[in-house]
XYZ file of N, CA and C in Angstrom:
720
model
N 202.623 -18.590 -18.385
C 203.419 -17.813 -18.683
C 204.607 -18.976 -19.418
N 203.708 -20.013 -18.595
C 204.834 -21.331 -18.738
C 205.136 -21.462 -19.767
N 203.782 -21.738 -20.041
C 203.939 -22.686 -22.327
C 204.280 -21.311 -22.866
N 204.492 -19.927 -22.657
C 204.320 -18.983 -23.836
C 205.668 -18.719 -23.509
N 206.989 -18.978 -22.632
C 208.316 -18.609 -22.193
C 208.409 -19.691 -22.992
N 208.463 -20.891 -23.952
C 208.704 -22.425 -24.735
C 207.946 -21.694 -25.640
N 207.179 -21.048 -26.109
C 206.525 -21.241 -27.524
C 207.807 -20.215 -28.608
N 207.145 -20.819 -29.064
C 208.017 -20.377 -31.043
C 207.284 -18.921 -31.220
N 205.754 -18.838 -31.158
C 205.078 -18.236 -32.520
C 204.512 -17.710 -31.626
N 204.067 -16.908 -32.353
C 203.561 -15.644 -31.908
C 202.182 -15.940 -30.989
N 201.823 -14.778 -29.808
C 200.620 -14.672 -28.727
C 199.539 -14.049 -29.243
N 198.108 -14.201 -29.046
C 197.797 -13.041 -28.545
C 197.074 -12.862 -26.975
N 197.069 -12.224 -26.082
C 196.808 -11.946 -24.797
C 195.380 -11.231 -25.027
N 193.855 -11.316 -23.332
C 193.597 -10.662 -23.484
C 193.077 -10.219 -22.529
N 193.238 -9.598 -21.089
C 193.487 -9.431 -19.050
C 191.968 -8.951 -19.788
N 191.473 -8.560 -19.189
C 190.414 -7.917 -19.217
C 189.429 -8.171 -17.598
N 189.284 -6.507 -17.322
C 189.638 -6.363 -16.324
C 187.919 -5.464 -15.577
N 187.780 -5.896 -14.449
C 186.775 -5.096 -14.008
C 186.624 -4.045 -13.525
N 187.675 -3.296 -12.989
C 187.027 -2.290 -12.337
C 187.892 -1.550 -13.309
N 187.820 0.064 -13.265
C 187.307 0.558 -11.983
C 185.199 0.583 -12.460
N 185.226 -0.539 -12.048
C 183.484 -0.598 -11.992
C 183.619 -1.378 -10.813
N 181.670 -0.674 -9.914
C 181.577 -0.245 -9.010
C 181.355 -1.819 -8.540
N 180.716 -1.660 -7.634
C 181.304 -1.428 -6.337
C 182.674 -0.553 -5.096
N 182.271 0.611 -4.976
C 183.245 1.066 -5.300
C 184.441 1.063 -3.481
N 182.812 0.549 -2.503
C 183.283 0.871 -1.011
C 184.032 -0.048 -0.837
N 184.852 -0.224 0.468
C 186.392 -0.426 1.189
C 186.263 -1.862 1.882
N 185.020 -2.701 1.674
C 184.506 -3.333 1.356
C 185.989 -4.170 0.289
N 185.501 -3.475 -0.426
C 186.301 -4.238 -2.169
C 187.308 -3.772 -2.354
N 188.358 -3.228 -1.509
C 189.137 -2.425 -1.970
C 190.410 -2.838 -0.633
N 191.534 -2.578 -1.176
C 192.494 -2.870 -0.392
C 192.571 -2.118 0.637
N 192.785 -2.252 1.314
C 192.774 -0.827 2.572
C 193.898 0.216 2.263
N 195.117 -0.310 1.839
C 196.305 0.833 1.024
C 195.630 1.941 -0.234
N 195.359 0.339 -1.276
C 195.497 2.157 -2.200
C 193.474 3.087 -1.971
N 193.950 2.710 -0.843
C 191.450 4.249 -0.811
C 192.936 4.938 0.399
N 193.699 4.395 1.103
C 194.794 5.745 1.875
C 195.353 6.201 1.050
N 195.636 6.046 -0.640
C 196.554 6.529 -1.730
C 195.313 7.907 -1.425
N 193.965 8.381 -1.125
C 192.963 9.416 -1.501
C 192.320 9.620 -0.163
N 193.169 9.623 1.422
C 191.972 9.677 2.113
C 192.139 11.646 1.699
N 193.132 11.725 1.675
C 193.446 13.586 1.756
C 193.075 13.789 -0.390
N 193.284 13.761 -0.883
C 192.087 14.412 -2.297
C 191.712 14.880 -2.291
N 191.526 16.409 -2.853
C 190.081 17.462 -3.304
C 189.460 17.380 -4.541
N 190.285 16.058 -6.388
C 189.389 15.452 -6.723
C 189.120 16.561 -6.970
N 190.124 17.442 -6.855
C 189.508 18.599 -8.895
C 188.408 18.774 -9.588
N 189.271 16.888 -10.639
C 189.111 16.979 -11.894
C 187.909 16.348 -11.933
N 187.177 16.372 -11.144
C 185.215 15.726 -10.284
C 184.725 16.849 -10.368
N 184.294 17.347 -10.925
C 182.801 18.696 -10.552
C 181.925 17.746 -9.728
N 181.297 19.352 -8.681
C 180.759 19.128 -7.908
C 179.106 19.879 -7.830
N 178.492 19.574 -8.924
C 177.161 19.660 -9.609
C 175.850 19.335 -8.909
N 174.546 20.238 -9.349
C 173.684 19.660 -8.560
C 172.849 17.962 -10.055
N 172.629 17.418 -9.147
C 172.270 16.210 -9.827
C 171.666 15.807 -11.289
N 171.850 15.726 -12.724
C 171.354 16.065 -13.152
C 169.641 15.290 -13.423
N 168.650 16.041 -14.507
C 167.476 16.198 -13.995
C 167.180 14.394 -14.202
N 167.552 13.594 -15.515
C 167.679 12.476 -15.412
C 168.498 11.957 -15.051
N 168.780 11.690 -14.045
C 169.794 10.835 -12.941
C 169.693 9.365 -12.901
N 169.234 9.022 -12.880
C 169.155 6.903 -12.960
C 168.398 6.540 -11.369
N 167.833 6.874 -10.886
C 167.718 6.614 -9.258
C 168.962 5.661 -8.782
N 168.918 4.445 -9.363
C 169.293 3.215 -9.055
C 170.990 3.559 -8.805
N 171.100 5.024 -9.289
C 173.191 5.621 -9.175
C 172.731 5.947 -8.893
N 174.224 5.521 -7.703
C 174.783 6.663 -6.821
C 174.452 8.213 -6.536
N 173.770 8.966 -5.480
C 173.850 10.500 -6.238
C 174.947 11.139 -6.143
N 175.454 11.008 -5.324
C 176.884 10.541 -5.002
C 177.366 12.483 -4.462
N 176.662 12.934 -2.826
C 176.143 14.506 -2.705
C 176.804 13.957 -0.993
N 177.659 14.747 -0.520
C 178.060 15.562 0.834
C 179.395 14.594 1.017
N 179.469 13.829 1.607
C 180.203 12.750 1.898
C 179.662 11.393 0.965
N 178.721 10.804 0.654
C 179.169 10.192 0.353
C 179.807 10.384 -1.446
N 179.637 11.207 -1.713
C 180.456 11.176 -3.061
C 182.049 11.244 -2.763
N 182.645 11.745 -1.217
C 184.089 11.502 -1.587
C 184.194 10.528 -1.387
N 183.343 10.019 -1.041
C 183.796 7.403 -0.611
C 183.845 7.318 -1.869
N 182.232 7.188 -2.465
C 182.340 7.342 -4.008
C 183.486 7.228 -5.242
N 184.608 8.881 -4.992
C 185.539 9.018 -5.944
C 186.847 8.535 -5.244
N 186.705 8.086 -3.435
C 187.770 7.750 -3.479
C 188.001 5.704 -3.892
N 186.657 5.378 -3.296
C 186.188 4.463 -4.546
C 186.909 3.830 -6.322
N 186.200 4.519 -6.706
C 186.668 4.872 -7.837
C 188.465 4.982 -7.957
N 188.349 6.299 -7.771
C 190.564 6.365 -7.887
C 191.135 5.248 -7.037
N 190.530 4.451 -6.352
C 191.503 3.842 -5.512
C 191.787 1.973 -7.266
N 189.723 2.016 -7.684
C 190.471 0.687 -8.346
C 190.995 1.166 -9.227
N 191.063 1.920 -10.185
C 192.227 2.477 -11.742
C 193.558 1.975 -10.982
N 194.024 2.307 -9.534
C 194.975 2.417 -9.501
C 195.354 0.749 -9.262
N 194.804 0.390 -8.457
C 194.687 -1.522 -8.657
C 194.131 -2.174 -9.758
N 194.167 -1.558 -10.559
C 194.067 -2.298 -12.737
C 195.292 -1.806 -12.405
N 195.721 -0.737 -12.174
C 197.663 0.737 -12.935
C 198.223 -0.216 -12.446
N 198.147 -1.757 -11.777
C 198.669 -2.511 -11.157
C 199.018 -3.535 -11.307
N 197.015 -3.669 -11.485
C 197.748 -5.426 -12.721
C 198.833 -4.911 -13.530
N 198.390 -3.908 -14.773
C 198.626 -4.323 -16.209
C 200.700 -4.007 -15.803
N 200.939 -3.506 -14.627
C 202.439 -3.083 -15.197
C 203.378 -4.648 -14.604
N 201.907 -5.341 -13.928
C 202.476 -6.821 -13.317
C 202.207 -7.363 -14.946
N 201.523 -6.567 -16.198
C 202.023 -7.692 -16.861
C 203.646 -7.035 -17.737
N 203.550 -5.466 -17.960
C 204.283 -4.966 -18.551
C 205.673 -5.991 -17.969
N 205.878 -5.951 -16.121
C 207.339 -6.137 -16.073
C 207.806 -7.399 -16.120
N 206.221 -8.943 -16.527
C 206.384 -9.845 -16.954
C 207.399 -10.330 -18.334
N 206.775 -8.639 -19.477
C 206.648 -8.958 -20.645
C 208.303 -8.296 -20.978
N 209.029 -7.929 -19.754
C 210.600 -7.222 -19.769
C 210.439 -8.733 -19.142
N 210.393 -8.884 -18.518
C 211.036 -10.469 -17.832
C 211.412 -11.672 -18.756
N 210.149 -11.154 -19.494
C 211.007 -12.350 -20.790
C 211.675 -11.958 -22.039
N 212.101 -10.630 -21.891
C 212.753 -10.274 -23.046
C 212.142 -10.646 -24.399
N 210.519 -10.001 -24.127
C 209.751 -9.823 -25.519
C 209.319 -8.316 -25.385
N 209.130 -7.307 -25.013
C 208.571 -5.965 -24.258
C 208.703 -5.807 -25.998
N 209.498 -5.147 -26.192
C 209.957 -4.131 -27.747
C 209.229 -5.257 -28.873
N 208.764 -6.282 -28.632
C 208.612 -7.164 -30.247
C 206.655 -7.709 -29.614
N 205.721 -6.704 -28.818
C 204.847 -6.756 -27.505
C 204.557 -5.999 -27.912
N 202.929 -5.817 -29.225
C 201.966 -4.826 -29.525
C 201.082 -4.875 -27.631
N 201.248 -3.681 -27.408
C 200.404 -3.911 -25.904
C 198.881 -2.801 -25.949
N 197.975 -2.952 -26.460
C 196.951 -2.150 -26.253
C 196.072 -1.668 -24.574
N 195.875 -0.378 -24.456
C 195.001 -0.369 -24.036
C 193.985 0.761 -23.709
N 193.170 -0.693 -23.674
C 191.290 0.218 -24.150
C 190.363 -0.213 -23.560
N 189.187 0.110 -23.202
C 187.956 0.135 -21.944
C 186.566 0.173 -23.472
N 185.617 0.282 -22.839
C 183.989 -0.299 -23.007
C 183.791 0.526 -22.773
N 183.798 1.746 -22.516
C 182.846 2.614 -22.143
C 183.574 4.239 -21.237
N 183.455 4.941 -21.447
C 183.874 6.388 -20.181
C 182.667 5.868 -18.835
N 183.009 7.169 -18.039
C 182.137 7.331 -16.720
C 182.170 8.663 -16.375
N 181.334 9.011 -15.999
C 181.049 9.648 -15.287
C 181.004 10.415 -14.210
N 182.052 10.987 -13.656
C 181.979 10.967 -11.566
C 181.935 12.248 -11.571
N 180.192 12.851 -11.591
C 179.923 14.224 -11.265
C 179.993 15.179 -12.655
N 180.823 14.558 -13.301
C 180.636 15.196 -15.252
C 178.584 15.119 -15.366
N 178.661 16.779 -15.749
C 177.180 17.177 -15.570
C 176.327 16.205 -14.938
N 176.593 16.285 -13.760
C 176.033 16.167 -12.069
C 175.599 14.252 -11.906
N 176.185 13.900 -12.982
C 175.619 12.540 -13.524
C 176.862 11.424 -12.169
N 176.419 10.290 -11.936
C 177.182 9.385 -11.618
C 176.991 7.724 -12.643
N 177.874 7.416 -13.097
C 177.166 6.893 -14.039
C 177.729 6.461 -15.172
N 177.735 6.341 -16.690
C 178.511 6.140 -17.635
C 176.558 6.959 -18.367
N 176.779 6.159 -20.168
C 175.477 6.698 -20.171
C 174.427 6.040 -20.302
N 174.327 5.202 -18.732
C 172.907 4.508 -17.994
C 172.984 4.734 -16.526
N 173.981 6.261 -17.024
C 173.273 6.374 -15.160
C 172.073 7.373 -15.339
N 171.534 8.058 -17.237
C 170.650 8.918 -17.197
C 169.891 7.720 -17.871
N 168.894 7.769 -17.651
C 167.302 7.685 -18.136
C 166.250 8.659 -19.299
N 166.391 8.518 -20.267
C 167.108 7.531 -21.090
C 168.966 8.450 -21.802
N 169.339 6.929 -22.181
C 170.466 6.526 -22.327
C 171.366 8.828 -21.939
N 172.407 8.481 -21.814
C 173.056 9.881 -22.148
C 174.293 9.490 -22.875
N 174.535 10.358 -24.543
C 175.601 10.556 -25.338
C 177.148 11.305 -24.790
N 177.582 11.522 -24.043
C 177.904 12.865 -23.639
C 179.611 12.146 -23.989
N 180.603 13.248 -23.189
C 182.033 12.843 -24.397
C 182.867 12.444 -22.889
N 181.476 12.439 -22.006
C 182.593 11.361 -20.440
C 181.736 9.946 -21.002
N 180.561 9.757 -21.428
C 180.026 8.499 -21.229
C 180.697 7.631 -22.916
N 181.009 7.871 -24.026
C 180.868 7.655 -24.980
C 182.376 7.567 -26.002
N 183.449 8.390 -24.792
C 185.190 8.298 -24.711
C 185.844 7.237 -23.789
N 186.840 6.319 -25.135
C 186.893 6.018 -24.141
C 189.127 6.311 -23.726
N 189.918 5.380 -23.279
C 191.144 5.675 -22.290
C 191.262 4.760 -23.065
N 192.552 4.462 -25.039
C 193.092 3.951 -25.501
C 194.353 4.145 -25.676
N 195.173 3.548 -25.535
C 197.765 4.611 -24.785
C 197.200 2.883 -26.092
N 198.322 2.694 -26.440
C 199.195 2.024 -27.637
C 200.474 1.941 -26.886
N 201.576 0.494 -27.219
C 202.819 0.854 -26.365
C 203.609 -0.053 -27.300
N 204.649 -0.223 -27.585
C 205.722 -1.030 -28.638
C 207.109 -0.297 -28.581
N 208.165 -0.641 -27.071
C 208.692 0.734 -27.216
C 209.730 -0.173 -28.615
N 210.439 1.675 -29.069
C 211.387 0.994 -30.442
C 210.596 1.004 -31.999
N 209.188 0.903 -31.568
C 208.183 1.443 -32.779
C 206.953 1.672 -33.198
N 206.384 1.958 -31.920
C 205.252 3.013 -31.723
C 205.455 4.056 -31.417
N 205.217 5.304 -32.194
C 205.487 6.367 -32.153
C 205.292 6.339 -29.929
N 206.407 7.232 -29.910
C 206.097 7.197 -27.907
C 205.965 8.821 -27.951
N 204.947 9.086 -26.755
C 204.434 10.776 -26.075
C 204.026 11.344 -27.063
N 202.815 10.211 -28.333
C 202.207 11.335 -29.358
C 200.302 11.059 -28.591
N 199.527 12.384 -28.921
C 198.624 12.280 -28.428
C 197.172 11.688 -30.250
N 196.949 10.896 -30.760
C 196.983 10.519 -31.992
C 195.074 11.500 -32.002
N 194.480 12.906 -32.933
C 194.213 13.389 -32.465
C 192.630 12.791 -33.561
N 192.846 12.194 -34.255
C 191.608 11.620 -35.618
C 190.355 10.673 -34.800
N 189.154 10.640 -35.274
C 187.776 9.738 -34.696
C 188.434 8.085 -35.485
N 187.992 8.117 -33.953
C 188.358 6.627 -34.283
C 187.446 6.130 -33.903
N 187.551 4.483 -33.724
C 186.381 3.726 -32.755
C 186.489 2.363 -32.121
N 186.149 1.368 -31.692
C 186.032 -0.194 -31.055
C 186.318 -0.321 -32.464
N 185.336 -0.568 -33.231
C 184.862 -1.332 -34.864
C 186.447 -1.107 -35.408
N 187.370 -0.029 -35.062
C 188.814 -0.210 -35.820
C 190.050 -0.877 -35.245
N 189.438 -1.050 -34.089
C 190.749 -2.631 -33.217
C 191.528 -3.701 -34.355
N 189.670 -4.361 -34.466
C 190.456 -5.222 -35.494
C 190.678 -5.054 -36.960
N 191.003 -4.023 -37.318
C 191.333 -4.239 -39.005
C 192.561 -3.970 -38.592
N 192.876 -2.610 -37.290
C 194.211 -2.913 -37.539
C 195.046 -3.016 -37.097
N 194.541 -4.206 -36.284
C 196.183 -5.146 -35.957
C 195.933 -6.594 -36.580
N 195.182 -6.343 -38.266
C 194.890 -7.551 -38.628
C 196.559 -6.999 -39.828
N 196.440 -5.671 -40.654
C 196.966 -4.780 -41.176
C 199.111 -4.890 -40.110
N 198.711 -4.156 -38.955
C 199.689 -4.954 -38.320
C 200.564 -5.543 -38.488
N 199.119 -6.735 -38.368
C 200.253 -8.170 -38.464
C 200.731 -8.858 -39.159
N 200.438 -8.057 -40.839
C 200.177 -8.676 -41.600
C 199.482 -9.739 -41.793
N 198.089 -9.795 -41.754
C 197.239 -10.619 -42.185
C 195.918 -10.781 -42.928
N 195.635 -11.419 -43.343
C 193.578 -11.218 -44.851
C 192.938 -10.110 -43.840
N 192.702 -9.663 -44.133
C 191.311 -9.520 -43.786
C 190.495 -9.114 -44.911
N 189.605 -10.519 -44.539
C 189.265 -9.914 -46.117
C 187.496 -9.562 -45.909
N 187.306 -9.684 -44.963
C 185.561 -9.101 -43.959
C 185.129 -7.094 -45.056
N 186.897 -6.483 -45.004
C 187.793 -5.532 -44.225
C 185.573 -4.597 -45.236
N 185.847 -4.771 -46.819
C 184.813 -4.130 -46.800
C 183.396 -4.139 -46.750
N 183.610 -4.758 -45.974
C 181.497 -5.447 -46.008
C 181.731 -4.683 -44.050
N 182.551 -3.810 -43.164
C 182.760 -3.948 -41.717
C 183.097 -2.220 -41.319
N 182.395 -2.017 -40.431
C 181.833 -0.580 -39.686
C 183.274 -0.121 -39.605
N 184.577 -1.372 -39.715
C 186.129 -0.582 -38.954
C 187.449 0.151 -40.048
N 188.008 0.858 -39.591
C 188.910 0.606 -40.431
C 190.320 1.165 -39.777
N 191.135 0.259 -40.793
C 192.939 0.401 -39.300
C 193.093 1.747 -40.070
N 194.013 2.309 -38.389
C 195.205 3.573 -38.599
C 196.108 2.703 -38.218
N 196.334 0.889 -39.031
C 198.343 0.774 -38.261
C 199.524 1.421 -38.524
N 199.247 2.193 -39.275
C 199.795 3.220 -39.982
C 199.909 4.115 -38.689
N 199.626 4.924 -37.301
C 199.395 5.722 -36.771
C 200.603 4.950 -36.090
N 200.967 3.774 -36.237
C 201.672 2.807 -34.863
C 203.013 2.885 -35.281
N 203.695 3.996 -37.476
C 204.720 2.954 -37.845
C 204.907 4.871 -37.619
N 204.210 5.933 -37.009
C 204.639 6.861 -37.001
C 204.547 7.904 -38.409
N 203.623 6.700 -39.643
C 202.815 8.056 -40.486
C 201.969 8.093 -40.225
N 201.051 8.675 -42.190
C 199.947 8.639 -41.614
C 198.954 8.614 -42.096
N 197.766 8.209 -41.635
C 196.582 7.628 -42.525
C 196.203 9.015 -43.493
N 196.009 7.672 -44.189
C 195.338 8.807 -45.500
C 193.488 9.154 -45.089
N 194.355 11.122 -45.918
C 192.639 11.473 -45.044
C 191.523 11.051 -45.856
N 190.273 11.629 -45.397
C 189.138 11.397 -45.922
C 188.878 12.653 -45.523
N 187.890 12.587 -46.553
C 187.348 14.126 -46.476
C 185.460 14.242 -45.267
N 184.638 13.480 -45.052
C 184.128 13.072 -43.605
C 184.225 12.098 -42.553
N 184.816 12.342 -41.193
C 185.027 11.928 -40.837
C 183.950 11.587 -40.042
N 183.158 10.586 -39.400
C 181.890 10.709 -38.724
C 181.962 9.381 -37.960
N 181.313 9.140 -36.186
C 181.418 8.097 -35.611
C 180.386 8.071 -34.765
N 178.999 6.829 -35.768
C 178.045 6.776 -34.760
C 177.846 5.903 -33.079
N 177.228 6.079 -32.867
C 176.956 4.925 -31.092
C 175.834 5.021 -31.078
N 175.497 3.552 -30.892
C 174.138 3.575 -30.969
C 173.989 2.890 -28.848
N 172.908 3.542 -27.908
C 172.978 2.977 -26.321
C 171.810 3.098 -25.915
N 170.657 1.585 -26.211
C 169.027 1.616 -26.230
C 168.143 1.905 -26.462
N 167.537 2.889 -26.556
C 167.142 3.691 -27.452
C 167.740 5.001 -27.768
N 168.578 5.031 -27.677
C 169.459 6.694 -28.703
C 170.286 5.819 -29.167
N 171.020 7.313 -29.710
C 171.091 7.276 -31.126
C 172.528 8.066 -31.460
N 173.774 8.017 -31.721
C 174.526 9.649 -31.826
C 174.996 9.856 -32.854
N 174.642 10.092 -33.396
C 176.011 10.446 -34.442
C 176.692 11.856 -34.775
N 178.437 11.940 -34.440
C 178.903 12.952 -34.619
C 180.471 13.287 -35.416
N 180.174 14.663 -35.963
C 181.886 14.505 -36.697
C 182.860 15.241 -35.884
N 183.766 16.327 -36.130
C 184.832 16.760 -35.167
C 183.994 18.354 -34.600
N 183.344 18.845 -34.739
C 182.362 19.397 -34.875
C 181.233 19.550 -33.913
N 180.227 18.697 -35.065
C 179.006 18.890 -34.305
C 178.739 16.744 -33.482
N 177.223 17.860 -32.841
C 177.385 16.363 -32.743
C 175.783 16.368 -32.203
N 174.461 14.767 -32.426
C 173.325 14.538 -32.795
C 173.488 13.976 -31.881
N 172.544 13.523 -30.596
C 171.504 12.939 -29.835
C 170.331 12.432 -29.974
N 170.169 11.279 -30.498
C 168.414 11.021 -30.615
C 168.409 9.996 -30.008
N 166.637 10.451 -29.401
C 166.257 9.440 -28.361
C 164.865 8.399 -28.673
N 164.938 8.206 -29.269
C 163.561 6.751 -29.892
C 162.169 6.461 -29.253
N 161.470 6.514 -28.874
C 160.049 7.640 -28.985
C 160.030 8.587 -28.836
N 160.594 8.850 -27.477
C 160.042 9.900 -26.552
C 160.727 11.227 -26.368
N 162.659 11.286 -26.830
C 163.692 12.277 -26.427
C 164.314 12.667 -25.231
N 164.227 13.283 -24.399
C 164.566 15.241 -25.476
C 165.839 14.893 -27.056
N 166.045 15.356 -27.396
C 166.726 14.768 -28.369
C 167.652 16.628 -28.741
N 168.670 16.340 -28.878
C 170.257 17.506 -28.239
C 171.145 17.187 -29.410
N 171.808 19.035 -29.877
C 171.973 19.081 -30.976
C 173.140 19.899 -30.766
N 174.315 19.842 -30.438
C 175.934 20.814 -29.747
C 176.703 20.811 -30.526
N 177.588 22.312 -30.670
C 178.432 22.562 -31.436
C 179.505 21.696 -30.618
N 180.445 21.094 -30.218
C 181.506 21.093 -29.905
C 182.462 21.621 -29.508
N 182.669 22.887 -30.991
C 183.915 23.362 -31.062
C 183.777 24.354 -29.867
N 182.794 25.004 -29.812
C 181.781 25.821 -28.706
C 182.182 25.246 -28.163
N 181.502 24.317 -27.192
C 180.875 24.597 -26.079
C 181.474 22.880 -26.038
N 182.500 22.982 -25.948
C 182.654 20.993 -25.545
C 182.211 20.568 -24.590
N 181.948 21.266 -23.391
C 181.465 20.265 -22.295
C 180.059 20.527 -22.437
N 179.313 20.489 -23.187
C 178.426 19.702 -24.163
C 176.851 20.900 -22.384
N 176.816 21.981 -22.392
C 176.646 22.865 -21.279
C 175.223 23.276 -22.508
N 174.872 23.495 -24.091
C 174.203 24.690 -24.185
C 173.485 24.097 -25.706
């Protein structure tokens, strides 16, 4: 902080939280965070039968154990939120909040009872590619510059982060044509990105492959299956 306060050059800062990764028991979280969720009904987390492919090493999340897991998970998220708030407060105190582009992203999604799974893609074996596993939080903020209160509905991936940042900063990207990512920097300026006739996203996790567009998702588990095809418009919860 002290070095950057006196620096004239732009800076890049990465802050990597382990939270909200397990363990989620009370020994690993401040008591005041747990207390926030003692009476929470956790209505957004379904209580479903255990998925047939659930890993035995993952928490099974039944009965009282399920409630304790959810309390710890929510407490961990809240602890991370507080940490991010401290960073934003510091940018405000330094007078550079409006001149700092902030990205908040994650490396994976999470099932907390969704589909009967407690875990991410590797909560099952073979791994799963449910939307809860592969979609990640993605928030971008720069007050007075990046449009606020806008939800982008396009298909984008982590591969797009680097070209977006380089274009936004006006830096060259000589490898752009050989890389899978594509910049969405115009969206950060309130302008549309050139339309693409076909937009699809690919994922790979261990022996599991996925390709999807706005409507369809196909999951292929090499070499043994099971393979899955979902119509995400008609079946967004991937139940059929």
